[in-house]
Every structure is written in structure tokens, then in C-alpha cells.
């Protein structure tokens, strides 16, 4: 959607040429009225009379929690980028948008849409709490209870070639029935605009458990992409900052962090506070090499989709070996996630992965679980 007819036409013809079916709207209300018609991806200009792109995004999210929205702007600003991400925009593109960039972003949106459809169907099939905890008020109440009662489970990360714990990953746990798992807590936070509050609470709870940890193990803490835009993360007086030298902040490759213009500076500020950075789910996301060059992480965590069955698949073995070798060339340590069998463990250690994590050693549990070797 764009109020400028020429841009609208240009985008439309680029997308049609790439094989997409395109429907256009010249103003917000008309677009909103059609949101539930099953679109795979929504593309909108940010600056428009009547309803701007951010308002459109908010209104779309009231109706559809999943449909990817790509925002385009002629006047990029950190503030709008921030709000776009916070409201769950998939991408934030700057005009003029090259047609390859445009079709690439839409393709990504269509793929993500297909995946979320399957995921929701799977959840519904398994009797899950697919979409939301009812109405917004109910959801706010449930989320408030999560904030009061959430606790951190930990899962050990061990040295690949010695029986010694290197670190543990802290994982959010909720006791609130309406928001029973980390995924639903995070979705609720996103819908309620509370991602920063959730992130601060999680980091404070991690700071609570660190002093009780045996030895001097490190703690891996998952960040939401939007947490990178929270000033509190960069506060040297925050509870977790005291332990920064023992903390590795994980940023998932699945999140669209390309939209964060000053990612490199933000990563440098975190490093200056003493944190190390890791890319989570490496190999599973859509981001290209930019995440490596802009984040300059110390550690990569290989996605468990690559790791599972590595001992019985020569293709996986080759891929994991090559990724490990390249990571080492860049000076990065490698964690293999999702190790469930002794066979996987032995192959991964042989390949040269530095650290291993998975059910074989321990399930995520109340701090601090026994490790089996
Ligand atoms: O995305 P991230 O890597 O932060 O997710 C970690 C998740 O992986 C946790 O929810 C944890 O329960 C799960 N997990 C950890 N180890 C294993 C494993 O060995 N097998 C499987 N299937 N899941 C695991
Ligand atoms: Mn993680």
C-alpha cells in the first residue's frame, strides 16, 4: 500500500514479475477492511495521509497475529524503526527499494507466513493455546501474573572433550496456565508492548541465580531482537551488568535484526560492559552474513536441526564440520545444541565443536541440575 501511485505501480510490477499475486490499496482503512482475506504478506509505506504505516501495523495485529508486514519509508529514523520492530514488522525497508530487495523481503514474508500457518495448525492439533489468552484485558492480567512468578530454568553447556560444565543457558519458565510456555509469554509481551519489561525481568531473575551457581560457570541469556533497543540493556547499573563478564547474550538468527540500523554500535556497547555475544539457532534463520559482521559474536550456537542425527547423516556431518571450521577461522567458539545421544556427542566432539548442550547431559531444570556424561 502506498499513497504515491508511481511507487505503488513500480512495486506492483516488480512483484508481479517475480510471480506474486498482488492486490493494492491506496489508503489504510481500505487495506484494513481486507486484512482477513488471507494475504500472505502486507507491504506498506510508512508515511501516508489518514493512517500511517505504524498505525496500520497496529490495526493489522489486532486482526491477525501472524501476517508478515513489511514497511517502506523514504525518511528512515531510529524511532520509527524501533516502533516498527516493536509492533512486529518483519522488515523495515528504505526507499528507493531495489526490486530484488523487495521481492526477497516479500518472499521471506510468504515463507514465514506458510510456516506460521503450519505451526498454528500443529498447535491446534495438539490442543494448544494457539492464539491468545482471550481478550486483551485477560491477557494483560495473565501477563502481569507471569512477571510476578516467572523463574529461570537452566540447561548445562559442557566442554565437548572433558566432563566439565562450561556454562548454562537460562530459559524462561511460567507457572501461569493461560501462558504456559516461553513462546506464549513472548507473544503476549509482543502483543501488549511489554517486550522490554519482560526482558528486564528475565535478566534480573538471571542475576538472582548467578551467585548460587557452582564454580564460575557462564550464563547464556536469550535476548529478544527488540531488547537490543532497550536502554536498560546498556545500563551499567542493571542487576545483570554486575555479572557481565560471566554472561553471554544470545541473539537468535531467526529474528529480523537487519532492521536495527546501529547494530554494530550496540554490540560494541554491550561488549564494553563486559558481555559476550552469541548467535543462537545458527543455520536456521534467514539472515545472511551481515549478522556475523555487524554483531561480531564470540560464539555461535548451531541450530539443533543441524545437530540432531549428525552421527547418521554424512551430509549433516559435512555441513557441521564446515561450519565449525569456518567459525574457528573467524575466531568463534562453537556450541552444538540439541545433543540427545552419545553417538551425536562423539561425532560433534570429533568434528571440533567446542561445547555441547542437550538432553543427553541434562534437561532444562531448576538451578542447578546434575549433569550426566
Ligand atoms: O532457541 P533456543 O536455542 O534458545 O532453545 C532452547 C530450547 O531447546 C529449550 O526450550 C530446550 O528445552 C530445548 N532443548 C534443549 N536441549 C534439547 C535437546 O537435546 N533436544 C531437544 N529436542 N530440545 C532441546
Ligand atoms: Mn537460546
XYZ file of C-alpha atoms and ligand atoms in Angstrom:
398
model
C 0.000 0.000 0.000
C 1.317 3.420 -0.925
C -0.335 6.790 -1.488
C 2.155 7.560 -4.245
C 0.737 5.945 -7.368
C 4.086 5.643 -9.147
C 5.735 3.789 -6.254
C 2.680 1.618 -5.940
C 2.878 0.710 -9.635
C 6.620 0.101 -9.535
C 6.359 -2.197 -6.529
C 3.382 -3.961 -8.016
C 5.079 -4.688 -11.323
C 8.292 -5.885 -9.629
C 6.293 -8.298 -7.504
C 4.083 -9.488 -10.359
C 7.195 -10.076 -12.470
C 8.537 -12.210 -9.621
C 5.376 -14.311 -9.739
C 3.410 -12.916 -6.814
C -0.285 -12.121 -6.937
C -0.686 -8.508 -5.844
C -3.671 -6.550 -4.550
C -3.235 -2.850 -3.892
C -4.877 -0.252 -1.677
C -4.264 3.464 -1.655
C -5.268 4.166 1.895
C -5.300 2.466 5.270
C -8.966 1.842 6.007
C -9.413 0.093 2.669
C -6.437 -2.162 3.442
C -7.598 -2.924 6.989
C -11.047 -3.886 5.739
C -9.432 -6.647 3.674
C -6.869 -7.978 6.156
C -8.773 -11.175 6.817
C -8.893 -12.179 3.159
C -5.908 -14.477 3.609
C -2.986 -12.392 2.369
C 0.477 -13.901 2.782
C 2.323 -10.631 3.241
C 1.469 -6.939 3.575
C 3.679 -4.210 2.192
C 3.037 -0.619 3.215
C 4.564 2.813 3.066
C 5.083 4.411 6.492
C 4.211 7.979 5.632
C 0.667 8.246 4.378
C -2.206 10.612 4.944
C -5.038 9.294 7.085
C -3.416 6.256 8.600
C 0.356 5.905 8.750
C 2.155 2.583 8.353
C 2.704 2.090 12.078
C -0.958 2.638 12.834
C -1.762 0.232 10.018
C 0.584 -2.325 11.556
C -1.091 -1.942 14.948
C -4.545 -2.359 13.407
C -3.415 -5.377 11.379
C -2.088 -7.017 14.551
C -5.469 -6.579 16.217
C -6.918 -8.761 13.495
C -4.113 -11.088 12.502
C -1.208 -12.087 14.743
C 0.868 -13.676 12.040
C 0.662 -11.972 8.672
C 4.124 -10.515 7.927
C 4.123 -6.740 7.418
C 6.929 -5.013 5.550
C 7.185 -1.261 6.000
C 8.821 1.049 3.496
C 9.955 4.567 4.217
C 11.503 7.481 2.399
C 12.631 9.056 5.673
C 14.205 6.409 7.878
C 14.536 7.185 11.557
C 15.594 5.107 14.520
C 12.363 5.929 16.305
C 10.108 4.575 13.584
C 12.403 1.583 13.032
C 12.125 0.857 16.722
C 8.378 1.123 16.795
C 8.080 -0.897 13.602
C 10.032 -3.750 15.190
C 8.187 -3.416 18.458
C 4.858 -3.718 16.698
C 6.140 -6.776 14.914
C 7.070 -5.568 11.433
C 9.042 -8.182 9.548
C 11.244 -5.707 7.726
C 11.823 -2.017 7.509
C 12.995 -1.008 4.018
C 14.294 2.339 2.858
C 13.261 3.936 -0.454
C 14.220 3.572 -3.197
C 13.772 -0.161 -2.750
C 15.565 -2.235 -5.390
C 13.214 -4.799 -6.888
C 15.450 -7.675 -5.782
C 15.370 -6.395 -2.219
C 11.609 -6.014 -2.424
C 10.900 -9.431 -3.904
C 13.387 -11.008 -1.475
C 11.659 -9.460 1.515
C 8.211 -10.466 0.272
C 9.437 -13.998 -0.442
C 10.751 -14.197 3.114
C 7.372 -12.944 4.353
C 5.487 -15.540 2.327
C 7.716 -18.317 3.664
C 7.325 -17.149 7.238
C 3.584 -16.934 6.729
C 3.470 -20.500 5.435
C 5.492 -21.644 8.412
C 3.318 -19.859 10.982
C 0.217 -21.392 9.378
C 1.630 -24.878 9.756
C 2.751 -24.053 13.278
C -0.685 -22.801 14.325
C -2.335 -25.851 12.749
C 0.077 -28.090 14.624
C -0.620 -26.276 17.879
C -4.368 -26.517 17.355
C -3.981 -30.211 16.521
C -2.134 -30.794 19.769
C -4.823 -28.911 21.676
C -2.501 -25.992 22.376
C -3.438 -22.469 23.354
C -2.844 -21.327 19.812
C -3.520 -17.651 19.569
C -4.193 -15.615 22.650
C -5.356 -15.823 26.204
C -8.759 -14.492 25.209
C -9.347 -10.756 25.254
C -6.733 -8.127 25.834
C -7.749 -7.477 29.429
C -7.478 -11.164 30.252
C -4.144 -11.289 28.555
C -2.845 -8.283 30.485
C -3.849 -9.916 33.739
C -2.190 -13.213 32.788
C 0.961 -11.421 31.680
C 1.136 -9.466 34.959
C 0.994 -12.774 36.846
C 3.799 -14.138 34.663
C 6.009 -11.172 35.543
C 5.479 -11.803 39.257
C 6.052 -15.527 39.157
C 8.408 -16.309 36.284
C 11.531 -18.265 37.086
C 14.589 -19.346 35.159
C 15.326 -22.961 34.365
C 18.904 -23.715 33.371
C 20.400 -26.216 30.960
C 24.113 -27.032 31.222
C 26.503 -26.426 28.336
C 29.514 -28.738 28.679
C 33.031 -28.889 27.284
C 32.995 -31.203 24.270
C 36.084 -33.183 25.203
C 36.153 -33.116 29.019
C 33.497 -33.895 31.610
C 33.224 -30.346 32.809
C 30.447 -27.754 32.762
C 31.305 -24.607 30.828
C 28.091 -22.653 31.270
C 24.339 -22.947 31.350
C 21.583 -21.432 29.267
C 18.862 -19.694 31.269
C 15.375 -20.465 29.966
C 12.186 -18.658 30.901
C 9.533 -20.659 32.751
C 5.976 -19.617 33.516
C 3.522 -21.124 36.016
C 0.523 -19.264 34.610
C -1.914 -21.683 32.865
C -3.095 -19.141 30.282
C 0.521 -18.521 29.202
C 2.125 -21.881 29.888
C 5.301 -21.820 27.782
C 8.018 -19.308 26.856
C 6.617 -18.911 23.344
C 3.193 -17.813 24.537
C 4.717 -15.489 27.163
C 6.849 -13.821 24.499
C 3.906 -13.497 22.083
C 1.826 -11.928 24.837
C 4.649 -9.483 25.605
C 4.840 -8.574 21.925
C 1.103 -8.019 21.638
C 0.981 -5.952 24.834
C 4.052 -3.856 24.014
C 5.809 -5.311 27.080
C 8.837 -6.927 25.479
C 11.258 -4.613 27.289
C 9.582 -5.228 30.627
C 9.784 -8.987 30.096
C 13.448 -8.761 29.085
C 14.363 -6.703 32.149
C 12.536 -9.131 34.415
C 14.271 -12.132 32.863
C 17.699 -10.519 33.219
C 17.003 -9.606 36.854
C 15.951 -13.215 37.609
C 19.155 -14.496 35.980
C 21.169 -12.097 38.164
C 19.363 -13.616 41.188
C 20.598 -17.145 40.463
C 24.186 -16.455 39.361
C 25.637 -16.105 42.882
C 24.373 -19.608 43.770
C 25.957 -21.283 40.734
C 28.621 -23.897 41.396
C 32.061 -22.858 40.143
C 32.491 -19.875 37.883
C 30.306 -21.045 35.022
C 28.963 -18.571 32.493
C 25.298 -17.888 31.791
C 23.755 -17.737 28.344
C 20.748 -15.401 28.297
C 18.344 -15.128 25.350
C 17.577 -11.651 24.065
C 14.552 -10.679 22.004
C 15.544 -8.592 18.982
C 13.601 -5.670 20.489
C 15.673 -5.907 23.696
C 18.581 -4.545 21.668
C 16.649 -1.276 21.506
C 16.060 -1.072 25.261
C 18.275 1.463 27.051
C 18.079 -0.657 30.201
C 20.140 -3.340 28.464
C 23.048 -0.893 28.242
C 22.740 0.320 31.830
C 25.901 -0.472 33.794
C 23.780 -0.303 36.952
C 21.307 -3.007 35.841
C 21.293 -6.166 38.008
C 22.824 -8.388 35.334
C 25.588 -5.916 34.417
C 27.354 -6.733 37.695
C 27.955 -10.234 36.304
C 28.566 -9.173 32.688
C 31.910 -10.974 32.421
C 30.077 -14.238 33.101
C 27.189 -13.554 30.749
C 26.787 -14.448 27.085
C 23.844 -12.713 25.436
C 22.198 -14.878 22.763
C 20.626 -13.262 19.759
C 18.656 -15.568 17.536
C 19.306 -15.729 13.862
C 15.570 -16.176 13.354
C 14.723 -12.588 14.281
C 14.841 -9.778 11.716
C 17.602 -7.753 13.327
C 18.705 -6.291 9.999
C 16.217 -3.510 10.736
C 18.376 -2.228 13.576
C 20.465 0.425 11.888
C 23.179 0.824 14.540
C 23.525 -2.819 15.490
C 27.307 -2.672 15.308
C 27.470 0.209 17.814
C 25.021 -1.520 20.109
C 27.052 -4.729 20.047
C 30.187 -2.711 20.854
C 28.471 -1.095 23.847
C 27.462 -4.479 25.216
C 30.972 -5.801 24.764
C 32.344 -2.748 26.553
C 30.124 -3.572 29.532
C 31.816 -6.985 29.576
C 29.151 -9.143 27.954
C 29.973 -11.699 25.286
C 27.585 -12.229 22.386
C 26.359 -15.406 20.728
C 24.271 -16.086 17.653
C 21.546 -18.560 18.564
C 19.912 -21.045 16.177
C 22.724 -20.534 13.682
C 21.847 -22.172 10.407
C 18.098 -21.894 10.961
C 17.474 -18.242 10.220
C 17.219 -16.111 7.162
C 19.897 -13.588 7.970
C 22.954 -13.563 5.804
C 26.498 -12.876 6.777
C 25.601 -9.395 7.975
C 24.688 -10.776 11.371
C 28.270 -12.014 11.764
C 29.936 -8.855 10.551
C 27.677 -6.471 12.449
C 27.402 -8.380 15.694
C 30.942 -9.792 15.768
C 29.876 -12.513 18.210
C 32.308 -14.592 20.257
C 30.183 -17.721 19.986
C 27.825 -19.397 17.528
C 25.238 -21.918 18.607
C 24.478 -24.404 15.853
C 20.771 -24.999 15.483
C 19.590 -28.374 16.683
C 18.014 -29.098 13.313
C 21.586 -29.461 12.046
C 22.839 -31.306 15.097
C 20.174 -33.965 15.566
C 21.182 -37.130 13.781
C 24.614 -35.793 12.863
C 26.056 -39.237 13.571
C 23.877 -40.989 10.997
C 23.890 -38.399 8.218
C 27.069 -37.722 6.281
C 25.502 -34.592 4.798
C 24.884 -33.125 8.258
C 28.350 -34.172 9.324
C 29.907 -32.325 6.401
C 27.795 -29.219 6.977
C 28.508 -29.085 10.708
C 32.221 -29.747 10.160
C 32.448 -26.990 7.541
C 30.520 -24.507 9.699
C 32.714 -25.310 12.698
C 35.864 -24.879 10.650
C 34.700 -21.531 9.253
C 33.615 -20.329 12.700
C 37.012 -21.240 14.101
C 38.722 -19.381 11.237
C 36.767 -16.317 12.383
C 37.854 -16.885 15.980
C 34.412 -18.002 17.128
C 33.707 -20.803 19.569
C 31.018 -23.292 18.563
C 28.233 -24.693 20.724
C 26.198 -27.589 19.319
C 22.637 -27.551 20.670
C 20.136 -30.370 20.980
C 22.589 -33.216 21.634
C 20.471 -36.191 22.635
C 22.615 -39.258 22.040
C 26.139 -40.468 22.791
C 26.589 -41.023 19.054
C 25.870 -37.356 18.311
C 28.152 -36.288 21.167
C 31.097 -38.297 19.893
C 30.786 -37.128 16.306
C 30.423 -33.474 17.359
C 33.454 -33.686 19.640
C 35.415 -35.336 16.808
C 34.382 -32.612 14.367
C 35.806 -29.995 16.709
C 32.718 -28.342 18.247
C 33.893 -26.673 21.440
C 30.824 -27.040 23.640
C 27.737 -29.240 23.704
C 24.238 -28.741 25.083
C 21.248 -31.044 25.096
C 19.041 -33.581 26.830
C 21.928 -36.090 26.881
C 23.632 -34.019 29.598
C 20.565 -32.550 31.257
C 17.084 -31.301 30.510
C 16.431 -27.680 31.435
C 15.678 -27.786 35.164
C 15.558 -25.760 38.351
C 19.036 -24.454 39.127
C 21.300 -26.352 39.302
C 20.735 -29.814 37.824
C 23.077 -32.812 37.995
C 24.874 -33.446 34.706
C 25.120 -36.904 33.185
C 28.076 -37.594 30.919
O 16.094 -21.352 20.740
P 16.917 -21.850 21.904
O 18.178 -22.480 21.432
O 17.147 -20.793 22.953
O 16.033 -23.004 22.563
C 16.468 -23.868 23.514
C 15.347 -24.876 23.623
O 15.768 -26.139 23.160
C 14.840 -25.075 25.025
O 13.462 -24.875 25.042
C 15.169 -26.508 25.355
O 14.148 -27.100 26.112
C 15.295 -27.165 24.017
N 16.281 -28.235 24.032
C 17.439 -28.217 24.693
N 18.143 -29.352 24.507
C 17.402 -30.127 23.699
C 17.607 -31.431 23.130
O 18.610 -32.110 23.344
N 16.633 -31.894 22.293
C 15.505 -31.184 22.034
N 14.599 -31.736 21.204
N 15.283 -29.955 22.556
C 16.221 -29.426 23.376
Mn 18.980 -19.968 23.139
